[in-house]
GROMACS .gro file of C-alpha atoms in nm:
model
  382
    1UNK     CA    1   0.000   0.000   0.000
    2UNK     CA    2   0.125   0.377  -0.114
    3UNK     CA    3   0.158   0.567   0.223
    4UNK     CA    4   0.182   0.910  -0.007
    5UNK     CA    5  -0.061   1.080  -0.227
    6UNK     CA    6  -0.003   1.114  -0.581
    7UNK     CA    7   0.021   1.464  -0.711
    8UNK     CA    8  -0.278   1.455  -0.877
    9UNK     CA    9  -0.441   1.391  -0.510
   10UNK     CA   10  -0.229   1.699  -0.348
   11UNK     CA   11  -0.421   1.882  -0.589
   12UNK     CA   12  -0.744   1.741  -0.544
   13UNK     CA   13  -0.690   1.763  -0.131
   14UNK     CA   14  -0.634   2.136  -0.167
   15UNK     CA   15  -0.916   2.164  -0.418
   16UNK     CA   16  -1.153   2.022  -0.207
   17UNK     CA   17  -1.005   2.192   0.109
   18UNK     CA   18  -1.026   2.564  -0.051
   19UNK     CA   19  -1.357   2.491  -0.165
   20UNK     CA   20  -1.510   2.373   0.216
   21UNK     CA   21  -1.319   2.714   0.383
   22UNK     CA   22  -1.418   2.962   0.136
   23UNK     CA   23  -1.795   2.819   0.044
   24UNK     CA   24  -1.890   2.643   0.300
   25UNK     CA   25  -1.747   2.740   0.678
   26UNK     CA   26  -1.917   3.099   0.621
   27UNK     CA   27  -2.235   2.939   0.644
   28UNK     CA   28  -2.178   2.615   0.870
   29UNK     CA   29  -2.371   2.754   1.164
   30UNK     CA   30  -2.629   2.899   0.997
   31UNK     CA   31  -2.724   2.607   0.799
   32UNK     CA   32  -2.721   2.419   1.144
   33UNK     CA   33  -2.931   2.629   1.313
   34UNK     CA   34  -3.231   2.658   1.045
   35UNK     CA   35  -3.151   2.270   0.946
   36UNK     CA   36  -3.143   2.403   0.581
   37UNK     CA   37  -2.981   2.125   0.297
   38UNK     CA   38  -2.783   2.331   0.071
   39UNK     CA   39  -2.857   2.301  -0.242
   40UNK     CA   40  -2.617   2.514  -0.403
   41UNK     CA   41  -2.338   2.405  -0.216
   42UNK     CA   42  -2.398   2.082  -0.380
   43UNK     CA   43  -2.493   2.212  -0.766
   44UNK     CA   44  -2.078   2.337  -0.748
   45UNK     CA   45  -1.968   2.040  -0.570
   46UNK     CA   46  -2.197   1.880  -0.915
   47UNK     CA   47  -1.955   2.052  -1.111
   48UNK     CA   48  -1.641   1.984  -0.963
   49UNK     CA   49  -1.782   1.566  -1.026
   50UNK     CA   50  -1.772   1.541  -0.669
   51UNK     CA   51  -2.144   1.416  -0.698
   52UNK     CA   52  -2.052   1.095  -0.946
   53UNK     CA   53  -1.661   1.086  -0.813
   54UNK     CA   54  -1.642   0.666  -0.842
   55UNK     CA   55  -1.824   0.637  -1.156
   56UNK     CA   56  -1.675   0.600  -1.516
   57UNK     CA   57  -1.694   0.891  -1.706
   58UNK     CA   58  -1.903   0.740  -1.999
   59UNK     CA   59  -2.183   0.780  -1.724
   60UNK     CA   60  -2.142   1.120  -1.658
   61UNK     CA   61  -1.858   1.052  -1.359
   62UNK     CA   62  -1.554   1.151  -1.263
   63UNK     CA   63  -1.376   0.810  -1.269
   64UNK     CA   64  -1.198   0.874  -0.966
   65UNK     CA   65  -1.072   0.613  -0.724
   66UNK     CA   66  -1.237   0.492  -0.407
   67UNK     CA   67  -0.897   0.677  -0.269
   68UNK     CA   68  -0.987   0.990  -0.432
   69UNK     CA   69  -1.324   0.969  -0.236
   70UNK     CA   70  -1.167   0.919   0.116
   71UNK     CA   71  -1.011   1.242   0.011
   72UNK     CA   72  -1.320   1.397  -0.075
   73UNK     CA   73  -1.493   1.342   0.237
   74UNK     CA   74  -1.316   1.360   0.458
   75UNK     CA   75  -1.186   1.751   0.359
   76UNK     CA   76  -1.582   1.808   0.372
   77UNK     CA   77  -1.664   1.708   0.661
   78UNK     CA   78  -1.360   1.793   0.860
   79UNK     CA   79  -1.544   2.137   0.767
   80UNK     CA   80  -1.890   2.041   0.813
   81UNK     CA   81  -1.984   1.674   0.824
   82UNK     CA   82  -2.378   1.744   0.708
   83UNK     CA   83  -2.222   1.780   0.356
   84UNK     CA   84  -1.970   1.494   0.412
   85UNK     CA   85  -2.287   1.277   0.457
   86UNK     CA   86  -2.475   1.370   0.193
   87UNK     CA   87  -2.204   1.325  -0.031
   88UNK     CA   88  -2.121   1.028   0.110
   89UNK     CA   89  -2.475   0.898   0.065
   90UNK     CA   90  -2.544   1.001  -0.280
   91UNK     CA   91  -2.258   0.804  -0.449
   92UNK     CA   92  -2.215   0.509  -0.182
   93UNK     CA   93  -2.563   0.443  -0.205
   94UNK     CA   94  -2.808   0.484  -0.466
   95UNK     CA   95  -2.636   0.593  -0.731
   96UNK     CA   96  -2.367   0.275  -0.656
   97UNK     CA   97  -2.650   0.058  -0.592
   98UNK     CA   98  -2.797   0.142  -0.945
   99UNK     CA   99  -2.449   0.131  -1.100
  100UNK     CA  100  -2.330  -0.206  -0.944
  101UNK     CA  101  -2.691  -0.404  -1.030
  102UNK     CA  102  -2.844  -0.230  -1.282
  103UNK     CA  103  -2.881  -0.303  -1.627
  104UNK     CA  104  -2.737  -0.087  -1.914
  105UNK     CA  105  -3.087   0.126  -1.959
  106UNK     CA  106  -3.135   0.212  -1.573
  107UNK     CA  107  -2.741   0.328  -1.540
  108UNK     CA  108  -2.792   0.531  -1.860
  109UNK     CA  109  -3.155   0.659  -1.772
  110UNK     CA  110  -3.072   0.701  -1.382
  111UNK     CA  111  -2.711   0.679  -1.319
  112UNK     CA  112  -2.615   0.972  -1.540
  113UNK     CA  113  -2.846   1.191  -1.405
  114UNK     CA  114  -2.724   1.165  -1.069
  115UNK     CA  115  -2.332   1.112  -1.123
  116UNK     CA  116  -2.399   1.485  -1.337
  117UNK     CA  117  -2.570   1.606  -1.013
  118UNK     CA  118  -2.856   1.716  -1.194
  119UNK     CA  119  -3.099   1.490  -0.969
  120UNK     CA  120  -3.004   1.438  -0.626
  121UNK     CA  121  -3.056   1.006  -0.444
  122UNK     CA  122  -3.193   0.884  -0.178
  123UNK     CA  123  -3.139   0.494  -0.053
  124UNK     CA  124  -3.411   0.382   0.145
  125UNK     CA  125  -3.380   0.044   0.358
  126UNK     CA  126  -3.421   0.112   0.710
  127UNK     CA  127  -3.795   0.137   0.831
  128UNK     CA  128  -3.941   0.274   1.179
  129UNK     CA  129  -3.936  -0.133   1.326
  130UNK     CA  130  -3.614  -0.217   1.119
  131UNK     CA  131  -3.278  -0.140   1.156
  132UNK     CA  132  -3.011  -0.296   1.242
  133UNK     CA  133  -3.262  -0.561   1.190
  134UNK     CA  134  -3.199  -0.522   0.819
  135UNK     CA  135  -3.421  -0.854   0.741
  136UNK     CA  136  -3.700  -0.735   0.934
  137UNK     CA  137  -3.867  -0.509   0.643
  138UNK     CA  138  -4.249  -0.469   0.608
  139UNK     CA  139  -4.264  -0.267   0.311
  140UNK     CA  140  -4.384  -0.527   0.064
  141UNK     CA  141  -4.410  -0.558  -0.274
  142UNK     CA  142  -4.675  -0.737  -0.502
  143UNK     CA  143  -4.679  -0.812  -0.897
  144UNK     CA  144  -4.870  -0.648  -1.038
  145UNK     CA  145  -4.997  -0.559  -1.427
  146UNK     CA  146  -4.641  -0.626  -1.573
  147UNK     CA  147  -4.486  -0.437  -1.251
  148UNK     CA  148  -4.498  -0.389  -0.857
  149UNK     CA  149  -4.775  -0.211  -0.588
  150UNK     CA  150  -4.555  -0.136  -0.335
  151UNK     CA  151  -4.631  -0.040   0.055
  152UNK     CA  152  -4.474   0.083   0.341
  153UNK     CA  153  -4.254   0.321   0.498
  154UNK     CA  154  -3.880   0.406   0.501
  155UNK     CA  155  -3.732   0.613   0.762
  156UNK     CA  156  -3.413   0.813   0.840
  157UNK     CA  157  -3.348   0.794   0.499
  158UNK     CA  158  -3.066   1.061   0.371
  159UNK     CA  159  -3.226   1.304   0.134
  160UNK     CA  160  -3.547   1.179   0.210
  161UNK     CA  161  -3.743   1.535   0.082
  162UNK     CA  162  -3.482   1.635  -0.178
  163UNK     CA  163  -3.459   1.346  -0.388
  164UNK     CA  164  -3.516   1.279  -0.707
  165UNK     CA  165  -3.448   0.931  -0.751
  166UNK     CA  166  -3.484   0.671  -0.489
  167UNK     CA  167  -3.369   0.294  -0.431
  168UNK     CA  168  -3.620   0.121  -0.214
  169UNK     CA  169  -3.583  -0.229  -0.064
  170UNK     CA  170  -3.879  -0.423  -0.013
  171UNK     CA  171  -4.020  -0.751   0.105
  172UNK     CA  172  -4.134  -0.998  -0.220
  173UNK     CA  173  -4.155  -1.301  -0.039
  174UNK     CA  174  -4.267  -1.265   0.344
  175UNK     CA  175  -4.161  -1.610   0.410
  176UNK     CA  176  -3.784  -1.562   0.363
  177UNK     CA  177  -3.690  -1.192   0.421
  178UNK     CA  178  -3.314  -1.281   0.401
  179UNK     CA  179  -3.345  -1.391   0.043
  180UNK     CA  180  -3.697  -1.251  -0.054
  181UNK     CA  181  -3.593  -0.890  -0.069
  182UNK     CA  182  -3.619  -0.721  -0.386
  183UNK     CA  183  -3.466  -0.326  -0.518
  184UNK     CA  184  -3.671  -0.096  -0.684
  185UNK     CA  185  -3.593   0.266  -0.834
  186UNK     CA  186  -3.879   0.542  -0.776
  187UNK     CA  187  -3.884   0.843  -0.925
  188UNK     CA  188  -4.034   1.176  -0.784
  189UNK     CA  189  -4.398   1.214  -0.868
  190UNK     CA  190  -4.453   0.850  -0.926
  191UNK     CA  191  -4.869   0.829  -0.776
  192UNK     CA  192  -4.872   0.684  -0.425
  193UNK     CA  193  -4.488   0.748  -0.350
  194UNK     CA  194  -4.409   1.097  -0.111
  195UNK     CA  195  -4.215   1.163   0.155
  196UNK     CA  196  -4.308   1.216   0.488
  197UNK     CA  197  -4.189   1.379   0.799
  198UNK     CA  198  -3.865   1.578   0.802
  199UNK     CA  199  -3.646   1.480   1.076
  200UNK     CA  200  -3.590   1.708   1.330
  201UNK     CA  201  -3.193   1.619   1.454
  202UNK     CA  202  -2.931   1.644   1.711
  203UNK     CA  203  -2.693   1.693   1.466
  204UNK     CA  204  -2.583   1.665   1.098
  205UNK     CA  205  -2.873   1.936   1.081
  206UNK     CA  206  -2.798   2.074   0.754
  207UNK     CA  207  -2.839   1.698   0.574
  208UNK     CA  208  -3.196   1.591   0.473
  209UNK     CA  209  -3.296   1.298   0.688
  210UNK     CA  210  -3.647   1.214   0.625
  211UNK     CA  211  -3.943   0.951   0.601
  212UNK     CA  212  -4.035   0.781   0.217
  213UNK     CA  213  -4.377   0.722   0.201
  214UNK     CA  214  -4.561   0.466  -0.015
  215UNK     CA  215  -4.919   0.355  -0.048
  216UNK     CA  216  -5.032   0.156  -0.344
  217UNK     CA  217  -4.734   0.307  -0.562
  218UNK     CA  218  -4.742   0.122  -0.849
  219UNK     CA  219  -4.376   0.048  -0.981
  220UNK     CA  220  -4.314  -0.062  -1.342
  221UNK     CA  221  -4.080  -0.408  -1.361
  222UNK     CA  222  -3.847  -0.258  -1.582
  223UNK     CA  223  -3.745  -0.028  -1.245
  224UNK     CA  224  -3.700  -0.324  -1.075
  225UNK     CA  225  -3.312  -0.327  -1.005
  226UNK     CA  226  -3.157  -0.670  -0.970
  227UNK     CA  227  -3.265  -1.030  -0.931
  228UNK     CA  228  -3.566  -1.036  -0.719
  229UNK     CA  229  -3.510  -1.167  -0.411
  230UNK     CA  230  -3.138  -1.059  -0.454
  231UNK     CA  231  -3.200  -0.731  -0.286
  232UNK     CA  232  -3.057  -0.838   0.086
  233UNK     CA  233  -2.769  -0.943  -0.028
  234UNK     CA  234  -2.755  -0.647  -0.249
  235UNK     CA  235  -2.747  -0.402  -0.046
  236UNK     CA  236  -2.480  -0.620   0.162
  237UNK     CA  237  -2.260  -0.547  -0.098
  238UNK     CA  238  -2.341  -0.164  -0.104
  239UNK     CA  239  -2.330  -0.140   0.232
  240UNK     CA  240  -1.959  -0.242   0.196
  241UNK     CA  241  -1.845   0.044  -0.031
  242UNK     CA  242  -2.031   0.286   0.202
  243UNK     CA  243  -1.915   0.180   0.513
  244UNK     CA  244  -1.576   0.331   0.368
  245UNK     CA  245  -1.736   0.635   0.331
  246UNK     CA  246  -1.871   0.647   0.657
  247UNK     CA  247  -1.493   0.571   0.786
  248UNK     CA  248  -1.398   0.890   0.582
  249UNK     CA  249  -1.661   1.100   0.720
  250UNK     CA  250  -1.546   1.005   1.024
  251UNK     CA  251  -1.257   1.082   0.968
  252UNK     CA  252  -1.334   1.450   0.884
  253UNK     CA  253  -1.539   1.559   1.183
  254UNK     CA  254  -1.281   1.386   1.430
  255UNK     CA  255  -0.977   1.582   1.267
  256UNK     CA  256  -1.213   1.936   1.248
  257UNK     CA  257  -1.291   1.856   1.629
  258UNK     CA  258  -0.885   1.820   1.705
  259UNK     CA  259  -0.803   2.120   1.505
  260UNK     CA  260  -1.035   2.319   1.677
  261UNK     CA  261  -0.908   2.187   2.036
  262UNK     CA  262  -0.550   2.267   1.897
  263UNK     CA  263  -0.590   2.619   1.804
  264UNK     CA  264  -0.793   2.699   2.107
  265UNK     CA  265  -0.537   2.558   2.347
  266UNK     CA  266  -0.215   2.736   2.162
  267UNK     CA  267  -0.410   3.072   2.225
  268UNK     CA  268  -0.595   3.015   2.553
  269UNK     CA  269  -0.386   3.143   2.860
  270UNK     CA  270  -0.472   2.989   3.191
  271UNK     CA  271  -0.228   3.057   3.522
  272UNK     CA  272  -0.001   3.255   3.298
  273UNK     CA  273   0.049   3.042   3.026
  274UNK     CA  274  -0.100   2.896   2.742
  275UNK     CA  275  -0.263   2.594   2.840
  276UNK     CA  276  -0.136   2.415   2.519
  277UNK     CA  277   0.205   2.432   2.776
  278UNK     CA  278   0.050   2.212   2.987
  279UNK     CA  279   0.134   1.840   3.021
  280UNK     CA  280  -0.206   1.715   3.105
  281UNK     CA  281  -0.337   1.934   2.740
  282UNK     CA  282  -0.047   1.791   2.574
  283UNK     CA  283  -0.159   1.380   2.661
  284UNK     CA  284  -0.470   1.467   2.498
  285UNK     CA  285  -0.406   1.638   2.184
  286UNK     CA  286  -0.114   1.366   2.168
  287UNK     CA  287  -0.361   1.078   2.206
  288UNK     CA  288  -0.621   1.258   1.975
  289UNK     CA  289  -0.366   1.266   1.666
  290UNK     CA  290  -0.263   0.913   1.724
  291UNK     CA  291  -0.619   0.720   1.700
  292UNK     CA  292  -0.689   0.964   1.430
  293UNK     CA  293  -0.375   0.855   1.226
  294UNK     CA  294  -0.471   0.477   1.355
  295UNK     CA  295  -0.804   0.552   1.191
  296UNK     CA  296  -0.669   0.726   0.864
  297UNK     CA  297  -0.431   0.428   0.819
  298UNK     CA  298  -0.745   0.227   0.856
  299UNK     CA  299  -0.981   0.390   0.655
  300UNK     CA  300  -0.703   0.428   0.327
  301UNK     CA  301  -0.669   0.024   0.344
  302UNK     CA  302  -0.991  -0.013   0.311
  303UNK     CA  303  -0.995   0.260  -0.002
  304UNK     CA  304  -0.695   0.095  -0.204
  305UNK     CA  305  -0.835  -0.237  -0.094
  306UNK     CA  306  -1.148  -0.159  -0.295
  307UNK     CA  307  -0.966  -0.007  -0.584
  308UNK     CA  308  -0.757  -0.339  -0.650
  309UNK     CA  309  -1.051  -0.549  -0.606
  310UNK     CA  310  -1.003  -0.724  -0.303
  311UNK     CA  311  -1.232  -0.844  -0.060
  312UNK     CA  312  -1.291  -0.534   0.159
  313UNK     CA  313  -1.599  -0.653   0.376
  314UNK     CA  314  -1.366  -0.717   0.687
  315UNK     CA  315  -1.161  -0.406   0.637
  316UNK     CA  316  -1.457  -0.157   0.558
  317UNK     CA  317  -1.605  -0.276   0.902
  318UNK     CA  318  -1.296  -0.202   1.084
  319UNK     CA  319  -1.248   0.143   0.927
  320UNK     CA  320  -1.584   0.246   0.980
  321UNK     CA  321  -1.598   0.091   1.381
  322UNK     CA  322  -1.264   0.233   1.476
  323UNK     CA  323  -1.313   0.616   1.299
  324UNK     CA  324  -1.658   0.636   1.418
  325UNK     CA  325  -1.572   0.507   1.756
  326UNK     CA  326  -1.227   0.757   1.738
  327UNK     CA  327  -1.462   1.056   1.607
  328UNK     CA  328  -1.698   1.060   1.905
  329UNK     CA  329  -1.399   1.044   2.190
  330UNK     CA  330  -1.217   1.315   1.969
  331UNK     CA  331  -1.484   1.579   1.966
  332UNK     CA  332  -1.555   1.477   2.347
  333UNK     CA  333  -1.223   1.566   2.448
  334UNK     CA  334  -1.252   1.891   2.243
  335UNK     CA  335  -1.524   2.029   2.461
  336UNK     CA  336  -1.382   1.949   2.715
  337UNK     CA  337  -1.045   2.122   2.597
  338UNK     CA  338  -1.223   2.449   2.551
  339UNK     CA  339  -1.417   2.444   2.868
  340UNK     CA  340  -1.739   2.633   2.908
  341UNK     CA  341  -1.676   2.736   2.517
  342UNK     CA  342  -1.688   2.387   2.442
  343UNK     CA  343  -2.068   2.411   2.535
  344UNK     CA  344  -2.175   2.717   2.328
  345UNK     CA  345  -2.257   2.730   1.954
  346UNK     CA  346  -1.988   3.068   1.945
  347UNK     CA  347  -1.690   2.750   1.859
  348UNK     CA  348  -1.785   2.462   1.645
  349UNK     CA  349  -1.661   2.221   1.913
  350UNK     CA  350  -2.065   2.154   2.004
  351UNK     CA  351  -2.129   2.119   1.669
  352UNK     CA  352  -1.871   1.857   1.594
  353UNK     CA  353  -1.985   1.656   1.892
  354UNK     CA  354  -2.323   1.628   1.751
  355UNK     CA  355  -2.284   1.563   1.450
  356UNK     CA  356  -2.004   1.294   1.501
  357UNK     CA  357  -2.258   1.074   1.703
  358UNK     CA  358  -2.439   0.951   1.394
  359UNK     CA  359  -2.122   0.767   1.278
  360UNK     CA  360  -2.191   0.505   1.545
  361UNK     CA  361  -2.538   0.443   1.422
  362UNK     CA  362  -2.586   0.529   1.050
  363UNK     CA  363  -2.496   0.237   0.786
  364UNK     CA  364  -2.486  -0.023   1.055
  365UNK     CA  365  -2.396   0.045   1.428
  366UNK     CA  366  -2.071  -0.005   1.608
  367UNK     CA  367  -2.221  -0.321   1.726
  368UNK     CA  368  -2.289  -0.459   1.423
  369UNK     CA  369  -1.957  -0.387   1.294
  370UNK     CA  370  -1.811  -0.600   1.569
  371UNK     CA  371  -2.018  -0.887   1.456
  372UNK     CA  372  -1.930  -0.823   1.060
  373UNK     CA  373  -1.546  -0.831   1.188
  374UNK     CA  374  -1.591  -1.106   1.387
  375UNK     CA  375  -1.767  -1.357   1.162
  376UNK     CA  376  -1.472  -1.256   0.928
  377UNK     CA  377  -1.178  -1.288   1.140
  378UNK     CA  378  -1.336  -1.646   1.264
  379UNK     CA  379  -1.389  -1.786   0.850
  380UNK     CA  380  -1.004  -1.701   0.812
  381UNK     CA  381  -0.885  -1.937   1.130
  382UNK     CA  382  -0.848  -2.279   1.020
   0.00000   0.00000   0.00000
């Protein structure tokens, strides 16, 4: 594994950097506060290809590498993780979902439009009574007329009310959910498909999290993406390029939560000196580089894993358990670095410990990570 960037990823590190302090840290806190999505943030990010950044270019991507995309995120959301995500969630999931299953008239009808950025995805598996419990949907679908009725709900789904294209994963066999899952694209305005309630978040305020909504939508079989009954397993494999993404965005909010504990304590003077000076400071910030360098490491395997084609499964879990896990102590111990400005919404150190939370929980919880890692580790024994 290459341990240094290629020029070509200098630039696109500085790029992206230059880009999230000039056109998005202006606005960071008051996109938070009105829980506003930005959609203009993320018409330029459209035209820099960050919205279609692993797809081939013949689709309307950028053909960039699943290294490239670590990159991407992470700069993002070590200035505000609620674009990180959305980011993030656009090209791990739907639109990679549609490009790894799809056939060649849904990637050029759907994929194209959202690698371009001109429609914005949503992915929609979890439901209010299933999550972790991936298996245990109730959104079902029944043939239909040369097609699908579909009903049910999907909840904390990313871009939820700003979508234009959705993957949905429903039930198509009730007696065996793990293999009786099927994937379905649904366009905005389709009859009987809306979304519903608008989250209202502790943090990543500025990302759409919503419900998806469907009653008697009737869904054409030519939208139907994948095998039926292959849509479990599916998203299994989805899941696996995401989690990497997850690891990156992790990776972003823990490094903008140790920046902003190291600039506060090389200026903030306590008994006469700057309490950077002190030893007990000093552990910290020490300790705070370290897992995030342990979790960089970690999270870069599991990118140049993915761009040689290797099996990644194991090391996507690990970089997505140990960043999110490293993302939440880091922007714990940055409150607590600044003090009583830790707790006030003047420094971004609140903000970062809010948002950072979701890590542990979105695209499969710490807990299930340990059990992905752990089935794994106990196949390779012999």
């Amino acid at each position: 594994m290459e341990f240094e960037f290629t020029q070509e990823q200098q630039v696109l590190r500085e790029t992206i950097r230059s880009f999230a302090e000039e056109k998005i840290r202006p606005h960071v806190r008051t996109w938070d506060a009105e829980g506003r999505f930005p959609k203009e943030v993320f018409s330029e990010l459209a035209e820099m290809g960050v919205l279609g950044i692993i797809f081939p270019e013949a689709l309307g991507g950028a053909a960039m590498s699943y290294v490239d995309y670590v990159i991407i995120v992470e700069e993002l959301s070590r200035v505000d993780p609620s674009v990180g995500i959305g980011i993030a969630a656009h090209n791990s999931l739907c639109s990679n979902h549609i490009f790894m299953e799809g056939t060649r008239e849904q990637k050029e009808k759907y994929l194209t439009r959202l690698a371009t950025g001109k429609t914005m995805g949503a992915w929609a598996l979890t439901e209010p009574g299933s999550g972790s419990d991936a298996a245990g949907l109730k959104t079902f679908a029944e043939p239909k007329n040369g097609g699908w009725v579909l009903n049910g709900t999907k909840t904390f789904c990313t871009h939820a009310t700003v979508a234009d294209i959705a993957v949905v994963i429903s039930l198509t066999d009730r007696k065996d959910p793990h293999h009786g899952c099927t994937a379905f694209i649904l366009e905005k305005g389709t009859p009987g498909f809306k979304h519903g309630k608008k989250e209202d978040k502790l943090g990543l305020r500025a990302s759409d999290t919503g419900e998806l909504v469907l009653e008697d939508c009737f869904v054409p079989d030519a939208n139907r993406l994948g095998e039926v009954g292959h849509g479990f397993t599916d998203a299994l494999k989805v899941l696996d390029g995401g989690r990497i993404s997850i690891a990156a965005l992790s990776l972003g909010g823990a490094q903008g939560a140790y920046e902003t504990a190291l600039q506060y304590a090389k200026t903030r003077v306590a008994f006469g000196q700057k309490i950077a000076e002190f030893q007990a400071i000093q552990f910290i910030l020490a300790d705070m580089a370290t897992r995030i360098e342990a979790a960089r490491l970690l999270t870069f395997q599991a990118a140049w894993r993915k761009d040689r084609g290797l099996p990644v499964t194991k090391h996507s879990a690990m970089a997505k358990y140990y960043a999110s896990e490293v993302s939440v102590w880091a922007a714990e111990r940055a409150v607590q670095i600044l003090g009583g400005y830790g707790f006030i919404k003047d420094y971004p150190a609140e903000k970062f410990y809010r948002d950072v939370k979701l890590n542990t929980i979105g695209e499969g919880t710490s807990e299930i990570q340990r059990l992905v890692i752990a089935r794994q580790v106990l196949k390779e024994f012999v």
